[in-house]
Tab-separated table of C-alpha atoms and ligand atoms in Angstrom:
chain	number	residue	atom	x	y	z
Q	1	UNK	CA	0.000	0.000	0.000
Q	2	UNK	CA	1.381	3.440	-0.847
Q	3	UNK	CA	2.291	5.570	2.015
Q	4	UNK	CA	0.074	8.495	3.348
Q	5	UNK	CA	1.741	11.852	3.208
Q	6	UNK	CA	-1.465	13.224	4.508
Q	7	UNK	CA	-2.979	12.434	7.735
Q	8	UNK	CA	-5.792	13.902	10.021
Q	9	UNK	CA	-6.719	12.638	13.431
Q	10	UNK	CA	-10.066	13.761	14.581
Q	11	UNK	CA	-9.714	14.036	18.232
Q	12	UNK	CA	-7.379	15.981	20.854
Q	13	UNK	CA	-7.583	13.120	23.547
Q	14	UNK	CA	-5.509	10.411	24.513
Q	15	UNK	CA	-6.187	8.075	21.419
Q	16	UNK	CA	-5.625	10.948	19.027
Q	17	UNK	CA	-2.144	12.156	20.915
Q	18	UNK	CA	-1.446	8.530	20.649
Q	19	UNK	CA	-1.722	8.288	17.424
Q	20	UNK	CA	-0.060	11.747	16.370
Q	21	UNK	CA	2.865	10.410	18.398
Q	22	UNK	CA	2.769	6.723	16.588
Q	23	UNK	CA	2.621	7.938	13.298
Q	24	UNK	CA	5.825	9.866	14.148
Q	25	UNK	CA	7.348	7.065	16.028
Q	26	UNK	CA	6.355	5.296	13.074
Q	27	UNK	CA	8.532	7.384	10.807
Q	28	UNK	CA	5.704	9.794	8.742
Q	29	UNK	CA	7.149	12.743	8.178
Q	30	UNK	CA	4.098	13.953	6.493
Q	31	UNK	CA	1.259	16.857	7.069
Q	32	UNK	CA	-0.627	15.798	10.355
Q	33	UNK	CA	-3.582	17.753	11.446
Q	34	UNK	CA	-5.471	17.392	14.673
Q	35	UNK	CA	-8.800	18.614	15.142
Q	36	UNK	CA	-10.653	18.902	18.354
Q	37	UNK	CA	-13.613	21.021	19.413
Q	38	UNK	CA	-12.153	21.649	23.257
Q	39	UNK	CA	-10.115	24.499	22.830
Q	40	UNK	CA	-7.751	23.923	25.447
Q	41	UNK	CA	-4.580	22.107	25.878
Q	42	UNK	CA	-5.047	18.423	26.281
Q	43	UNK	CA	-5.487	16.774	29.780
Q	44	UNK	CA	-6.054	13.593	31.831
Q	45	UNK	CA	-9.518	12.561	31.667
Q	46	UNK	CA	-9.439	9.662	34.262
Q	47	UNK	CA	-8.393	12.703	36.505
Q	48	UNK	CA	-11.689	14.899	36.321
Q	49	UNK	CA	-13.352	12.136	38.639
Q	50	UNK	CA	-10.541	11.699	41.306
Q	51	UNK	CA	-7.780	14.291	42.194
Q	52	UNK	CA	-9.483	16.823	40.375
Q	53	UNK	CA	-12.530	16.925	42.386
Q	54	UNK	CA	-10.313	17.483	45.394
Q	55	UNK	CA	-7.832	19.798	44.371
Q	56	UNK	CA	-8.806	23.095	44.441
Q	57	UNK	CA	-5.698	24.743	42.387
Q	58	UNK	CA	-4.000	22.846	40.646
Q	59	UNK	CA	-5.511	22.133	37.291
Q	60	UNK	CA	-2.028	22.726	35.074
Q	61	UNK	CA	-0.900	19.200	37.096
Q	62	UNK	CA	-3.798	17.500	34.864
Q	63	UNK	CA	-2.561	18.667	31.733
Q	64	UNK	CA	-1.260	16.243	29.543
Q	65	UNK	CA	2.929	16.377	28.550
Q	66	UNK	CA	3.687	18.364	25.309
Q	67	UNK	CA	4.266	16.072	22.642
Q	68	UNK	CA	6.660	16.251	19.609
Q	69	UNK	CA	4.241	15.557	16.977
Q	70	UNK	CA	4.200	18.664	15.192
Q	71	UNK	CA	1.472	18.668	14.149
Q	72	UNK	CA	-1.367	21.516	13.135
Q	73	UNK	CA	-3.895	21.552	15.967
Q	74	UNK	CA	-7.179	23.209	15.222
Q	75	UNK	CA	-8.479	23.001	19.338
Q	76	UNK	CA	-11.984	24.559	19.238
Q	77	UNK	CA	-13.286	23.144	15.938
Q	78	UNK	CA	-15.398	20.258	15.304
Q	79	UNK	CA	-15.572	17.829	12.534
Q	80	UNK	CA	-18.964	17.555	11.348
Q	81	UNK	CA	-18.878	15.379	8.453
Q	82	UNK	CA	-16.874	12.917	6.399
Q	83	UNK	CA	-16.772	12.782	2.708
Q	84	UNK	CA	-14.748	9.375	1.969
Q	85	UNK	CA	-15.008	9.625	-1.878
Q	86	UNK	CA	-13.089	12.584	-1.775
Q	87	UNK	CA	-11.279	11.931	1.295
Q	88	UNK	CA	-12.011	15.093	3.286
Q	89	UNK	CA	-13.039	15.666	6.432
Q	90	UNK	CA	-15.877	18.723	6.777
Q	91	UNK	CA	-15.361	21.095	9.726
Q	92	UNK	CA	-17.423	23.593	11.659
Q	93	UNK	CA	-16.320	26.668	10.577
Q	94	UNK	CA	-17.088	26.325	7.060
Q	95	UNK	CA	-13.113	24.389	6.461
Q	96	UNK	CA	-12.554	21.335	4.162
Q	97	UNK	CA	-9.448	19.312	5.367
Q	98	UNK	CA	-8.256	17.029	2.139
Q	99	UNK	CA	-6.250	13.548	3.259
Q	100	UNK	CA	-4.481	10.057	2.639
Q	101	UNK	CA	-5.235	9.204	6.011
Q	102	UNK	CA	-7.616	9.597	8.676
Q	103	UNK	CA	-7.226	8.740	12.111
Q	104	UNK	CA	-10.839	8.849	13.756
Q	105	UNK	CA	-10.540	9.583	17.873
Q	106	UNK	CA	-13.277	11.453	18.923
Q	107	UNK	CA	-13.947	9.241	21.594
Q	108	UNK	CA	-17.917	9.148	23.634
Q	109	UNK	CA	-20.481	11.459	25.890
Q	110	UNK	CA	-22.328	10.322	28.415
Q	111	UNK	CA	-25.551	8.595	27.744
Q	112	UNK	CA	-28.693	11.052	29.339
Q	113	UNK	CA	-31.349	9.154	30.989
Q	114	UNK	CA	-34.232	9.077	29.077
Q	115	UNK	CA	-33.370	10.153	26.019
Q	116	UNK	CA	-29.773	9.949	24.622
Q	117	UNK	CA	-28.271	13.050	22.938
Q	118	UNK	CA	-28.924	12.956	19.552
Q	119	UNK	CA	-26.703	15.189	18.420
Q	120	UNK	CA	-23.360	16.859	19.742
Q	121	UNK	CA	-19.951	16.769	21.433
Q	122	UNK	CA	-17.772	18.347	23.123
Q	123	UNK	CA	-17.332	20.674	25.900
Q	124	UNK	CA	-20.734	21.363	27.964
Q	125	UNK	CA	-22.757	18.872	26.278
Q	126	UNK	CA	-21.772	16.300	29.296
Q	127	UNK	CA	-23.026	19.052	32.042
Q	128	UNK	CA	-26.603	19.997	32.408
Q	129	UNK	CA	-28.373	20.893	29.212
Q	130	UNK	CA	-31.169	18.635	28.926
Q	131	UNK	CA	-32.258	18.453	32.212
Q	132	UNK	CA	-30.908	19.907	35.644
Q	133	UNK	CA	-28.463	16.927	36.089
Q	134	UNK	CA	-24.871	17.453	35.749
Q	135	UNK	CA	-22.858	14.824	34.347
Q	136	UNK	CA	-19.178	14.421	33.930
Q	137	UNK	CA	-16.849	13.835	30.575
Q	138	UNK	CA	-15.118	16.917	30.091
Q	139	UNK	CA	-13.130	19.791	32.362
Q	140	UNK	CA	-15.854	21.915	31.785
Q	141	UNK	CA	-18.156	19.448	33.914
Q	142	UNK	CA	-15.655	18.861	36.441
Q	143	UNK	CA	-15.288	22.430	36.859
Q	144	UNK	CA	-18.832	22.628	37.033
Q	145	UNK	CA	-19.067	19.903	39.870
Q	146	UNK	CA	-16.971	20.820	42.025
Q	147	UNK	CA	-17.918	24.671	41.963
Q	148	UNK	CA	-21.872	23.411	42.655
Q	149	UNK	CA	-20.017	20.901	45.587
Q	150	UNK	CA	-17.946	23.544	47.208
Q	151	UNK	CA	-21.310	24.629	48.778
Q	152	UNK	CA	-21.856	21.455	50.279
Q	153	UNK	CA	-25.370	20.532	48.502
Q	154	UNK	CA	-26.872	17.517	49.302
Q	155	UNK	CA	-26.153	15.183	45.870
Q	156	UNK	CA	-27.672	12.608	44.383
Q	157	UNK	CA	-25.522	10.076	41.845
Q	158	UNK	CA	-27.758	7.518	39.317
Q	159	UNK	CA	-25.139	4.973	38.346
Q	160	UNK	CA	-23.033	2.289	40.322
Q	161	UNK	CA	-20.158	2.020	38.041
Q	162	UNK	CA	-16.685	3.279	38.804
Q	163	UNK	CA	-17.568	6.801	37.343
Q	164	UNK	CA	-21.155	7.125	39.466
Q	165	UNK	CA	-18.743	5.582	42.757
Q	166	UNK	CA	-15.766	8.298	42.329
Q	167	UNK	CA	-18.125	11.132	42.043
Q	168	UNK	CA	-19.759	9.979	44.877
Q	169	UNK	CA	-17.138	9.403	46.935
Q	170	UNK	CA	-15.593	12.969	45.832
Q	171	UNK	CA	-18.589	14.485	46.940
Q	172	UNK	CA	-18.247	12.748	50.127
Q	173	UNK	CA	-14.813	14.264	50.777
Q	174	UNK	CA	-16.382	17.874	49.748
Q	175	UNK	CA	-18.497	17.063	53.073
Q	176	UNK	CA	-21.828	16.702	50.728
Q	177	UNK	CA	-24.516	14.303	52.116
Q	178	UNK	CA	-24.167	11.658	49.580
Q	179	UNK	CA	-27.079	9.237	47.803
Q	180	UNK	CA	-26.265	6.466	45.033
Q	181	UNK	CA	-28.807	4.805	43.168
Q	182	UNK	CA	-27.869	1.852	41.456
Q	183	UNK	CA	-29.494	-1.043	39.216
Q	184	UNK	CA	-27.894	-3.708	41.280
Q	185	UNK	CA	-24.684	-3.323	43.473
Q	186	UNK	CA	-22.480	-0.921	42.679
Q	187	UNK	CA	-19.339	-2.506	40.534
Q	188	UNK	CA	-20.967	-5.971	40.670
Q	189	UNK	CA	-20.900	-5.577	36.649
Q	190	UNK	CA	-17.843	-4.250	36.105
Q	191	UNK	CA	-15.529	-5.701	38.946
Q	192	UNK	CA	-17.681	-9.031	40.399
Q	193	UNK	CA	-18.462	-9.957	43.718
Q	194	UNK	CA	-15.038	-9.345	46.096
Q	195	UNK	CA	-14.076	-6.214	44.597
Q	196	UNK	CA	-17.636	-5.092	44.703
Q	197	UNK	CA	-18.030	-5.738	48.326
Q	198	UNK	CA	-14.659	-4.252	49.197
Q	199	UNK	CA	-15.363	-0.906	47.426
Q	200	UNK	CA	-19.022	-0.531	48.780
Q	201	UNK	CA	-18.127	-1.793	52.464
Q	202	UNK	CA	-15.769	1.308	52.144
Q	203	UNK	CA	-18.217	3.393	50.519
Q	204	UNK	CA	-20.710	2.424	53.415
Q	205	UNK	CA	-18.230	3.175	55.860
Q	206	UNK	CA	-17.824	6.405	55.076
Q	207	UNK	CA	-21.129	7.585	54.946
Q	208	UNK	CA	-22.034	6.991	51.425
Q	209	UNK	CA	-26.358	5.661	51.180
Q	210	UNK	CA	-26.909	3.261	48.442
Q	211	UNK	CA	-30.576	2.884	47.584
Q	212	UNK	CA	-31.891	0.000	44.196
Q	213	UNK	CA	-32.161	2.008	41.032
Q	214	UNK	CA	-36.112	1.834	41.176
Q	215	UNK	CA	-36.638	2.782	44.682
Q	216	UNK	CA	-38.485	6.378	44.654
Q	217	UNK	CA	-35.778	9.026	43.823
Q	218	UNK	CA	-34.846	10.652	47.443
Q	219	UNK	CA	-34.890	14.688	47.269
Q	220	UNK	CA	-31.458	16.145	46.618
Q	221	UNK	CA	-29.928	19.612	45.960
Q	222	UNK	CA	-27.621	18.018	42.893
Q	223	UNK	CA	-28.401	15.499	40.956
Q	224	UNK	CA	-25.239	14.048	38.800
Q	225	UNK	CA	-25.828	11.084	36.124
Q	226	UNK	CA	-23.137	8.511	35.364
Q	227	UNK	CA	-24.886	5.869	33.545
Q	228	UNK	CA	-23.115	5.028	30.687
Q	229	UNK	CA	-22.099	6.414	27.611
Q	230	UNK	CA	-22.550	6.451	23.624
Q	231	UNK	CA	-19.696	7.169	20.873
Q	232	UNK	CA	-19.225	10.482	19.212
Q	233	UNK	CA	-20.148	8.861	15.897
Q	234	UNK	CA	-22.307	11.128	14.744
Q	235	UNK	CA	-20.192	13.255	12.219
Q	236	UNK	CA	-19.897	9.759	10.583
Q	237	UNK	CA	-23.211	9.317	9.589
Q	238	UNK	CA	-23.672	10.160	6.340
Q	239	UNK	CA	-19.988	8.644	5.344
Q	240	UNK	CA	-21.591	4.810	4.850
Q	241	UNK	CA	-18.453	3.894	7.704
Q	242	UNK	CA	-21.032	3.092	10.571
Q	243	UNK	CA	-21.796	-0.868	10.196
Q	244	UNK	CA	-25.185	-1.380	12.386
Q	245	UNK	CA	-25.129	1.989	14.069
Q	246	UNK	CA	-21.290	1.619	15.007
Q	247	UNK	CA	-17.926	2.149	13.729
Q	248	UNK	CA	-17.001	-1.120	13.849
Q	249	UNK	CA	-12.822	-1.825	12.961
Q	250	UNK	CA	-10.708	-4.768	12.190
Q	251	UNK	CA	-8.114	-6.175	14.284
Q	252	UNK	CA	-5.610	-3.510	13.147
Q	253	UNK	CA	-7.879	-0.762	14.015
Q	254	UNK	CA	-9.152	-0.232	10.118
Q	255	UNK	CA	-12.529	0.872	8.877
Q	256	UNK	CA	-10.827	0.781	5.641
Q	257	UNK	CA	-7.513	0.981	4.174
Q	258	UNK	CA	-7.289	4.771	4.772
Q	259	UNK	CA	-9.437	5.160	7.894
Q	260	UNK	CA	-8.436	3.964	11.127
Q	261	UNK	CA	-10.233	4.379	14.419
Q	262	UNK	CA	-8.994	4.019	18.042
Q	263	UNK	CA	-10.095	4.598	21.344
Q	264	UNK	CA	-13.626	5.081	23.350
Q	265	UNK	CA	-15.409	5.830	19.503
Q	266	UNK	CA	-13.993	1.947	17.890
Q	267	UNK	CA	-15.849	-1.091	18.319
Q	268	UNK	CA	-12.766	-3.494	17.955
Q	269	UNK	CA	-12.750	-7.377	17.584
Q	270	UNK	CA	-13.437	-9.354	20.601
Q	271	UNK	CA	-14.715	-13.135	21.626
Q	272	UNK	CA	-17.981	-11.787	22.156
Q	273	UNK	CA	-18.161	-9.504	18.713
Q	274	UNK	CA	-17.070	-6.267	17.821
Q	275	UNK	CA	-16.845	-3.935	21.584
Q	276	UNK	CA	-16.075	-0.702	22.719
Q	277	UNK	CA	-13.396	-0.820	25.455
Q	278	UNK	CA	-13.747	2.416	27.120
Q	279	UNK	CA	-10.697	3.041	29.025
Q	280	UNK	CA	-7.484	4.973	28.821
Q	281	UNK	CA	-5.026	2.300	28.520
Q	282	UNK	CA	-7.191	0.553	25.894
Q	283	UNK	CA	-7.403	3.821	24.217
Q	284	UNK	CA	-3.180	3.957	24.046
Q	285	UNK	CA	-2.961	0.439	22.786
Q	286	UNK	CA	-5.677	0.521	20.224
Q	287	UNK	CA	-4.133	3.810	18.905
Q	288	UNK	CA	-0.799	3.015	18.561
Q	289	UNK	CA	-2.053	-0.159	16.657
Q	290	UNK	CA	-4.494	1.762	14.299
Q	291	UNK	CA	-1.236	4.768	13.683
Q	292	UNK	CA	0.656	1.855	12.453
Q	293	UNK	CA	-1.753	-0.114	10.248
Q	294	UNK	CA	-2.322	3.622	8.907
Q	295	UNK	CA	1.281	3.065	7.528
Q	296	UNK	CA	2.088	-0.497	7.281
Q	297	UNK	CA	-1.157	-2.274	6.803
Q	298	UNK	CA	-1.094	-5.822	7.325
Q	299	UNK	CA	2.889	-5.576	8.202
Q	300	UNK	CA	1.129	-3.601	11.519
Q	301	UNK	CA	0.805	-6.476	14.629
Q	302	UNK	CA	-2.979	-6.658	14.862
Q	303	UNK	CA	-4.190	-5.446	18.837
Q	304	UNK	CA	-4.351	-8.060	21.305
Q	305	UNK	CA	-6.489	-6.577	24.341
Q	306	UNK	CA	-5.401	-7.284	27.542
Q	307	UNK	CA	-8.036	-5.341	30.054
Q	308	UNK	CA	-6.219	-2.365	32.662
Q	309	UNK	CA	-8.406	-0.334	34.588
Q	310	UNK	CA	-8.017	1.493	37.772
Q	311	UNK	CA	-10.138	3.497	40.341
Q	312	UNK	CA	-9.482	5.519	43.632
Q	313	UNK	CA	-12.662	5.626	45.539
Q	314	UNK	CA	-13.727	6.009	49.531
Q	315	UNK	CA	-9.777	5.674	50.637
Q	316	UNK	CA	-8.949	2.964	48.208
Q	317	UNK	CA	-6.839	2.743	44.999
Q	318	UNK	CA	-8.056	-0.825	42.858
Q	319	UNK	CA	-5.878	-1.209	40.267
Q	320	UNK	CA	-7.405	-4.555	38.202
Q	321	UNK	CA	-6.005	-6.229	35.209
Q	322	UNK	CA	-7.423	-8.834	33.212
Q	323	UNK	CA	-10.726	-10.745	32.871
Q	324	UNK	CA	-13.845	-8.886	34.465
Q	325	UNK	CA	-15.921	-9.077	36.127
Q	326	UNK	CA	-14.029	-11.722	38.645
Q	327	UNK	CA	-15.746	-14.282	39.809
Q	328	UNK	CA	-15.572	-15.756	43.322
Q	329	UNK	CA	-13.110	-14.955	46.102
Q	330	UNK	CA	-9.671	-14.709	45.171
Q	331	UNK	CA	-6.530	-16.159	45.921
Q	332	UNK	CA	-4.261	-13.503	48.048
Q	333	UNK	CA	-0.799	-13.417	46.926
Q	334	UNK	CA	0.792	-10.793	49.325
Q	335	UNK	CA	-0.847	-8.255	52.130
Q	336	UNK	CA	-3.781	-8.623	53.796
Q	337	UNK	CA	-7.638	-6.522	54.610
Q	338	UNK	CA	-7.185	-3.274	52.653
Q	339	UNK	CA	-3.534	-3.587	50.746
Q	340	UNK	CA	-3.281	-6.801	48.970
Q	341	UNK	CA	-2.252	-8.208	46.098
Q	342	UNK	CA	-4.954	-10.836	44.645
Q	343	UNK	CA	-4.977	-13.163	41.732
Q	344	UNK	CA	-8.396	-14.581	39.866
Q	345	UNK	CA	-7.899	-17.003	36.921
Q	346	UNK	CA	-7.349	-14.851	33.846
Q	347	UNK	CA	-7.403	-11.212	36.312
Q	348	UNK	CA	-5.342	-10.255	39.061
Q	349	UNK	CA	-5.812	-6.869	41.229
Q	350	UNK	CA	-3.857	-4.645	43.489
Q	351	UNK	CA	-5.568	-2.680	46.404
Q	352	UNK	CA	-3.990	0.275	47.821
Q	353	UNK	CA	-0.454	-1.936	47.306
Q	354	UNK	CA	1.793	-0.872	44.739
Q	355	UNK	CA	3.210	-2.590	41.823
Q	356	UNK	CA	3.608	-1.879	38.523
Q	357	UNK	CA	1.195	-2.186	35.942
Q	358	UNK	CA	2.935	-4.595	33.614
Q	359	UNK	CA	4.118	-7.297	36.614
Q	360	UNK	CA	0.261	-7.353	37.459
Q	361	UNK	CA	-0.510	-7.736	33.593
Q	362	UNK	CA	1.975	-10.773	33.941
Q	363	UNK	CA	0.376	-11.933	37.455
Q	364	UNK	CA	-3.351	-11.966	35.395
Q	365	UNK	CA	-1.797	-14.276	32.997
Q	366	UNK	CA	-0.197	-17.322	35.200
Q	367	UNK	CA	-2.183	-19.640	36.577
Q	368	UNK	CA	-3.525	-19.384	39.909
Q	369	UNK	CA	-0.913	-20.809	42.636
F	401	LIG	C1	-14.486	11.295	34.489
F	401	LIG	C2	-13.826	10.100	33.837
F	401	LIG	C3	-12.988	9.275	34.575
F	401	LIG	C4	-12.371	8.188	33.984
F	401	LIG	N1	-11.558	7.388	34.734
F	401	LIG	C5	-10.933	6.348	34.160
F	401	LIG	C6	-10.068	5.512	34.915
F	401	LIG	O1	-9.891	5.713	36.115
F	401	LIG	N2	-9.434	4.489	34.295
F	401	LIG	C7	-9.619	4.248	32.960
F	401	LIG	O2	-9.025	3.299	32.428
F	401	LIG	N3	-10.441	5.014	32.211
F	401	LIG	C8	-11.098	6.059	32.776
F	401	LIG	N4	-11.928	6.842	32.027
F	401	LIG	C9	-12.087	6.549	30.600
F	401	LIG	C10	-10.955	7.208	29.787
F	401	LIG	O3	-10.791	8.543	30.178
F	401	LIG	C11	-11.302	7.108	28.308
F	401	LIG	O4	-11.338	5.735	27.966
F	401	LIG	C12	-10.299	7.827	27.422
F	401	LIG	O5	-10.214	9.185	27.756
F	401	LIG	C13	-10.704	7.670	25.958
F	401	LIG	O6	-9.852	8.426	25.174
F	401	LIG	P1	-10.299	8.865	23.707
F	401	LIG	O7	-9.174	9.666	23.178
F	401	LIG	O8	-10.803	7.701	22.954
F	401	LIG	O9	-11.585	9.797	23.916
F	401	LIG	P2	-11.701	11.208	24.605
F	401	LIG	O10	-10.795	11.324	25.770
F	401	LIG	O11	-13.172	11.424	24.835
F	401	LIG	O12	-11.201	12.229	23.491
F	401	LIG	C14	-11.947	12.481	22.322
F	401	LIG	C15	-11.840	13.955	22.013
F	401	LIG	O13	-12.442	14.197	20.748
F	401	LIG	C16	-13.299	15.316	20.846
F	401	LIG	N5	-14.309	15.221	19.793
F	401	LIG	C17	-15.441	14.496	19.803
F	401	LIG	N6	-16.103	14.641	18.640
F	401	LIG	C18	-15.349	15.485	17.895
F	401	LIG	C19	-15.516	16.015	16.589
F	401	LIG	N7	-16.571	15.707	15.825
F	401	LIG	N8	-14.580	16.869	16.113
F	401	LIG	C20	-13.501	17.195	16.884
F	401	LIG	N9	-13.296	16.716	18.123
F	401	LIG	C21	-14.210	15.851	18.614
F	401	LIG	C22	-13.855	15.212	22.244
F	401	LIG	O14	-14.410	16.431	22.710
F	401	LIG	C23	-12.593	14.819	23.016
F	401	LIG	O15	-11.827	15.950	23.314
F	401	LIG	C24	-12.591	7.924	32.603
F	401	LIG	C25	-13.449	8.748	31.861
F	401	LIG	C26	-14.065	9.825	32.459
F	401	LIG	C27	-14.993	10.714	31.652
């Protein structure tokens, strides 16, 4: 396949960085173009829900490293359509952008209850536009948050997950009188049983109410959503890319030979059909893997995903790798109560005890002692 010498990445976050820097890395020495409609420097996402709900200063620390890339970024516009015959990408201010290859990063929103977004990204459309419910994707909503929390309002958060469980356990620390509704227990989903019961016990401990998502909503000052969320896809959908209402890629992270797609927006390959991985070291991975197929097609080594998520959360940091949920109790390989080291079949996870990420990659994939 002839090499692109023209490349656009749609998306300022951590799967289009990834991919400027790949490219590079990679040895294209080409015009590169980002586009992303927050018009600010990029930063740590993962942050917004932990540290950054705390601190009250220090928002430069989030800010991601300057990169190397070179590239031209247009922060503050959106891409709102994509012409593949012609191979240009349409933007909001009236712009064209012609190119050889496109890199497609613009990652998700959160999902509204009751009716999902139909249109838009970017900054505010996470925090409280369709009803009076903040939610939380970008700085703008964090910012929001924790301005409405300084006051110490009473809060309500819909969703057990690991977003809906930092937020309330930030709002906790802010001295807030905390509620979480769930549909089921919190993390049961995403983390099984023991980790589950670990982070809630905690949760509980500290003052946090947990009430069944159908029980009658309690009254609350704030009200913040964290119940899912659903791909910025919608600039795609007139391109003929979206297979089933998704941007489904192969294992190399191509929608085609001159579109690839990475991050919290691609539906890659998995054992149960094509999925969206949403987290930040899946984001990396899949990026650097769709950057090189971008250049060396099949030569590229396809992704193989291997699972890392973490969470800080009610005075504990989970750092899990692997297969989850977990099922069953695990086997504890070092420590004890609340900093241990434990190993599942296929997942392993590390509770306020350090080790590095790739030794507990390697712990998830021997067998159980
Ligand atoms: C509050 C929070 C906490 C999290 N915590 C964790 C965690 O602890 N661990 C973990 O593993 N993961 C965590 N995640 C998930 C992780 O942050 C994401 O998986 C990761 O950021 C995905 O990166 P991305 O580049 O694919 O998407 P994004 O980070 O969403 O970046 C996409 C960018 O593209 C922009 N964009 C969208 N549409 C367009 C368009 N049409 N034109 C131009 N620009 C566009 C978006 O505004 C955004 O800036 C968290 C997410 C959130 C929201």
């Amino acid at each position: 396949m002839s090499r692109p010498r023209r490349v656009v990445v749609v998306g300022h976050g951590i799967a289009g960085l990834t991919a400027a820097d790949t490219l590079r890395a990679e040895g294209f020495d080409g015009e590169l173009t980002i586009v992303g409609d927050e018009p600010r420097p990029a930063y740590s996402r993962p942050a917004l829900s932990k540290a950054l709900l705390r601190d009250i200063d220090d928002l430069a620390s989030h800010t991601l490293p300057p990169s190397d890339h070179g590239a031209v970024e247009l922060l503050g516009v959106r891409a709102t359509a994509l012409d593949v015959g012609r191979r240009r990408v349409v933007l909001d201010d009236g712009e064209t952008l012609p190119y050889d290859g496109l890199v497609v990063a613009s990652g998700c929103r959160p999902r509204r209850l009751g009716a999902e977004a139909a249109t838009g990204t970017g900054p505010g459309t996470g925090a409280g536009r369709r009803d009076d419910a903040l939610a939380l994707r970008n700085l703008d909503d964090a910012l929001a948050l924790r301005e409405r929390i300084a006051s110490r309002p009473s809060v309500l958060v819909i969703g057990g997950g690991p977003l809906g469980m930092e937020i309330a356990s930030g709002c906790l620390d802010a001295g807030c009188d905390t509620t979480l509704m769930s549909l089921g227990p919190p993390l049961l989903d995403q983390l099984g049983r023991w980790l589950s019961d670990l982070l809630v016990d905690a949760a509980r401990a500290r003052g946090l109410r947990i009430l069944p998502a159908d029980a009658p909503r309690p009254p609350a000052d704030l009200v913040v959503t964290a119940v899912g969320d659903v791909p910025n896809d919608a600039w795609l959908g007139s391109s003929g890319l979206l297979g089933g209402g998704r941007l489904v890629v192969d294992s190399r992270g191509r929608v085609r030979q001159d579109v690839v797609a990475a991050g919290d927006v691609a539906a890659f390959p998995s054992t149960d059909g094509p999925r969206r991985t949403p987290l930040w070291t899946s984001a990396i991975e899949q990026a650097r893997v769709a950057a090189a197929a971008l250049l060396r097609g099949d030569d590229a080594v396809p992704y193989r995903a291997r699972p890392y998520f973490w969470t800080e959360q009610f005075g504990l940091s989970v750092k899990a790798a692997g297969v989850m949920p977990a099922a069953g109790d695990p086997v504890v390989v070092d420590g004890t109560g609340d900093a241990c080291l434990v190993q599942w079949p296929g997942a392993a996870a590390a509770v306020n005890y350090r080790i590095p990420v790739p030794r507990l990659r390697r712990l998830c994939e021997t067998a159980v002692a």
